[in-house]
Amino acid sequence: MPAEKLSDSTRAVVSGAAGFLGSHLCDRLLARGWEVVGLDNLVTGVPENLAHLGGERRFSFRRHDVSEGIAIEGPVDCVLHFASPASPVDFAQIPLDILRVGTFGTQAMLRLAEDKGARFLLASTSEVYGDPLVHPQPESYWGNVNPIGPRSCYDEAKRCAEAFTFAYHRTRHLETRIVRIFNTYGSRMRVDDGRVIPNYFRQALQGEPITVYGDGSQTRSLCYVDDLISGALAVLDGPDPDPFNIGTQYEVTMLELAQRVKRVTGSSSEIVFQPLPQDDPKQRRPDTQRAKERLGWEPQVAIEEGLALTHEYFRLALAGC
Ligand code: NAD
Ligand code: UDP
């Protein structure tokens, strides 16, 4: 069944709206002229991420835990499920919340989409590939995940979320989309969120030692937030229920990244080495041929530009602006 085109007057429900990616997503949907209902329980998100939308009449926000189920009045055309803590620090502290939002929360959002006859988009992750034995990772790779390790609450919840999404697509004929997001960075990341970009920038800007875990030889591929949101919207707009990797080919070791952050911030912080967390993936880079061929999507922002913009954000955030 070909997907219907989304119109300019679309009404969307976004979970995780007060988070890093969710808040940027809301901005971009509003810029399309859409009406947006944002949901968030603020477990890792902050109201400041949405403060600039205070006077926007096409935006409404509801503090709500989507794992408890959702009722929305009126028509809904799109349901975008971005709620989930995403930092390994959260995996250690709130694993049950993560499992709940990936499973019950995903089902609640799918039910909402089904009730309303809406299109559904799941924010999935490169973590579905675990510590990958295939490099780079194409969407056809099934992954290498430890089901009982410290990251399993997140990895398995997202794998379950994808399974839920496909079950609704196959048996309830819901229009579903899945975006597998690779490491993304940019403004509105929480300074104390514990992921590598906030840690390195905070440490560099405050003159603290920059903490590289292990020997820093593990790699990640970094995508600037504007490119990621463009990719997620291309997946949403496209006709295809298959998962899409969205990320860049800029693969960097965590030691090189520390050196880059030192350079861009002009910091004199020393680089120190700390133990590598268990099951930390050794390498990660997306194969993005599918997104390029089927959606015409490619990232546009070079790492130098993205890190400079991110530096400016953290500089102001740490100054309390
Ligand atoms: P984030 O922590 O900034 O945002 C997640 C938001 O979800 C927060 O505002 C949080 O309060 C909210 N939330 C969590 N549980 C909820 C619940 N039960 N009900 C309502 N709201 C809830 O993280 P992020 O980086 O913006 O991640 C957003 C989504 O993208 C997540 O689904 C994450 O798994 C996915 N993702 C992000 C990255 C990345 O690099 N940023 C990579 C892969 C996948
Ligand atoms: N990392 C690091 N120092 C830090 C934080 C993270 O070396 O202060 C490493 C971490 O071990 C991992 C990589 O940076 O190899 C990316 O970590 P992040 O938590 O950002 O996300 P992940 O991709 O592991 O989910």
XYZ file of C-alpha atoms in Angstrom, residues 77-273:
197
model
C -1.715 12.235 11.766
C 1.747 11.248 13.035
C 3.051 9.657 16.223
C 6.801 10.010 16.804
C 8.191 7.943 19.683
C 11.458 9.503 20.868
C 11.020 8.964 24.626
C 13.818 6.977 26.241
C 16.827 7.756 28.369
C 19.842 7.163 26.131
C 23.035 7.617 28.167
C 25.004 4.641 29.556
C 24.888 6.479 32.909
C 21.089 6.075 32.768
C 21.469 2.384 31.882
C 23.114 1.872 35.291
C 20.727 4.088 37.288
C 17.247 3.613 35.801
C 17.236 0.343 33.812
C 13.618 -0.453 34.679
C 12.360 2.918 33.349
C 14.307 2.276 30.149
C 12.826 -1.203 29.723
C 9.346 0.141 30.426
C 9.478 3.000 27.926
C 10.992 0.786 25.215
C 8.289 -1.875 25.638
C 5.084 -0.573 27.307
C 5.800 2.973 26.105
C 6.286 1.804 22.532
C 3.088 -0.218 22.640
C 1.163 2.748 24.047
C 2.410 4.984 21.224
C 1.598 2.301 18.625
C -1.913 1.948 20.062
C -2.374 5.703 19.817
C -1.280 5.584 16.171
C -3.657 2.699 15.482
C -6.619 4.415 17.190
C -6.024 7.594 15.209
C -5.053 5.986 11.888
C -1.724 7.854 12.175
C 1.725 7.136 10.779
C 4.214 5.951 13.446
C 7.957 6.641 13.662
C 10.205 4.820 16.146
C 13.509 6.331 17.288
C 15.633 3.178 17.402
C 19.390 3.034 17.761
C 22.707 1.683 16.545
C 22.717 -0.174 19.894
C 20.495 -2.823 18.276
C 23.791 -3.977 16.684
C 25.417 -4.267 20.150
C 29.207 -4.709 19.981
C 29.153 -5.319 16.230
C 31.148 -8.070 14.556
C 30.320 -6.633 11.107
C 31.803 -3.259 10.195
C 30.376 -0.911 9.003
C 26.887 -1.970 10.067
C 24.222 -2.414 7.363
C 20.553 -2.624 8.384
C 20.607 -6.336 7.452
C 23.042 -7.112 10.309
C 21.260 -8.752 13.292
C 23.760 -7.627 15.877
C 25.791 -8.946 18.793
C 23.994 -8.025 22.015
C 24.617 -9.364 25.527
C 21.040 -9.936 26.797
C 22.014 -9.652 30.479
C 24.836 -7.087 30.343
C 24.725 -3.519 31.716
C 23.567 -2.124 28.340
C 20.904 -4.794 27.801
C 18.073 -2.722 29.345
C 18.500 -0.267 26.468
C 19.607 -2.551 23.628
C 16.962 -5.204 24.228
C 14.214 -2.640 24.894
C 14.944 -1.031 21.513
C 15.075 -4.426 19.787
C 11.722 -5.202 21.395
C 10.440 -1.779 20.271
C 11.386 -2.643 16.680
C 9.659 -6.034 17.026
C 6.500 -4.327 18.368
C 6.608 -1.867 15.481
C 6.856 -4.606 12.867
C 4.137 -6.683 14.570
C 1.767 -3.697 14.373
C 2.773 -3.136 10.773
C 2.252 -6.771 9.774
C -0.889 -7.634 11.701
C -2.657 -4.258 12.135
C -1.520 -2.736 8.824
C -0.204 0.342 10.568
C 2.044 2.683 8.548
C 5.300 2.395 10.495
C 8.809 3.804 10.117
C 12.025 3.026 12.015
C 15.123 5.215 12.237
C 18.271 3.653 13.721
C 20.091 6.638 15.150
C 23.902 6.603 15.437
C 25.759 8.817 17.938
C 24.395 12.341 17.557
C 25.637 15.538 19.185
C 24.775 19.228 19.365
C 22.936 21.866 21.361
C 20.513 20.911 24.165
C 22.506 17.869 25.274
C 22.401 17.913 29.063
C 25.749 19.033 30.457
C 25.698 16.225 33.037
C 24.136 13.562 30.827
C 27.304 11.412 30.967
C 27.701 10.750 27.255
C 31.063 11.410 25.679
C 30.368 14.777 24.022
C 28.912 16.486 27.143
C 31.643 14.958 29.330
C 34.516 16.056 27.104
C 33.176 19.598 26.562
C 32.354 20.154 30.238
C 35.747 18.854 31.324
C 37.640 20.840 28.674
C 35.770 24.081 29.405
C 36.115 23.749 33.180
C 39.808 22.837 33.019
C 39.194 19.362 34.458
C 40.953 16.219 33.200
C 39.289 14.788 30.080
C 38.288 11.198 30.874
C 38.991 8.703 28.092
C 37.652 5.240 28.914
C 39.925 2.274 28.172
C 42.817 3.134 25.849
C 40.488 5.305 23.753
C 40.846 3.116 20.646
C 37.093 2.353 20.491
C 35.328 4.261 17.701
C 32.040 6.059 17.174
C 30.693 7.918 14.120
C 29.366 11.334 15.034
C 26.362 13.039 13.432
C 25.361 16.665 14.023
C 21.818 17.072 15.334
C 20.467 19.046 12.320
C 21.514 16.240 9.962
C 20.007 13.616 12.222
C 16.643 15.382 12.355
C 16.656 15.801 8.549
C 17.333 12.075 8.258
C 14.577 11.124 10.698
C 12.109 13.330 8.792
C 13.182 11.791 5.480
C 12.420 8.367 6.980
C 9.045 9.623 8.250
C 8.129 11.133 4.876
C 9.328 8.114 2.917
C 7.186 5.112 1.989
C 9.272 2.390 3.604
C 8.699 0.395 6.840
C 12.242 -1.027 6.756
C 14.696 0.368 9.313
C 17.094 3.104 8.164
C 20.522 3.821 9.619
C 21.020 7.566 10.049
C 24.522 8.693 10.921
C 27.806 9.737 9.336
C 30.931 8.124 7.948
C 33.031 10.297 10.285
C 34.397 7.487 12.470
C 36.751 8.630 15.200
C 38.517 6.981 18.145
C 37.561 8.333 21.552
C 41.168 9.431 22.089
C 41.190 11.427 18.829
C 37.861 12.945 19.834
C 39.320 14.091 23.168
C 42.164 15.770 21.276
C 39.713 17.444 18.903
C 37.602 18.798 21.769
C 40.771 20.119 23.439
C 41.698 21.929 20.213
C 38.286 23.408 19.492
C 37.905 24.688 23.071
C 41.530 25.832 23.364
C 41.672 23.879 26.643
C 44.807 22.951 28.539
C 43.071 20.033 30.323
C 45.141 16.870 30.546
C 43.773 13.650 29.058
C 43.427 10.831 31.609
C 42.494 7.187 31.117
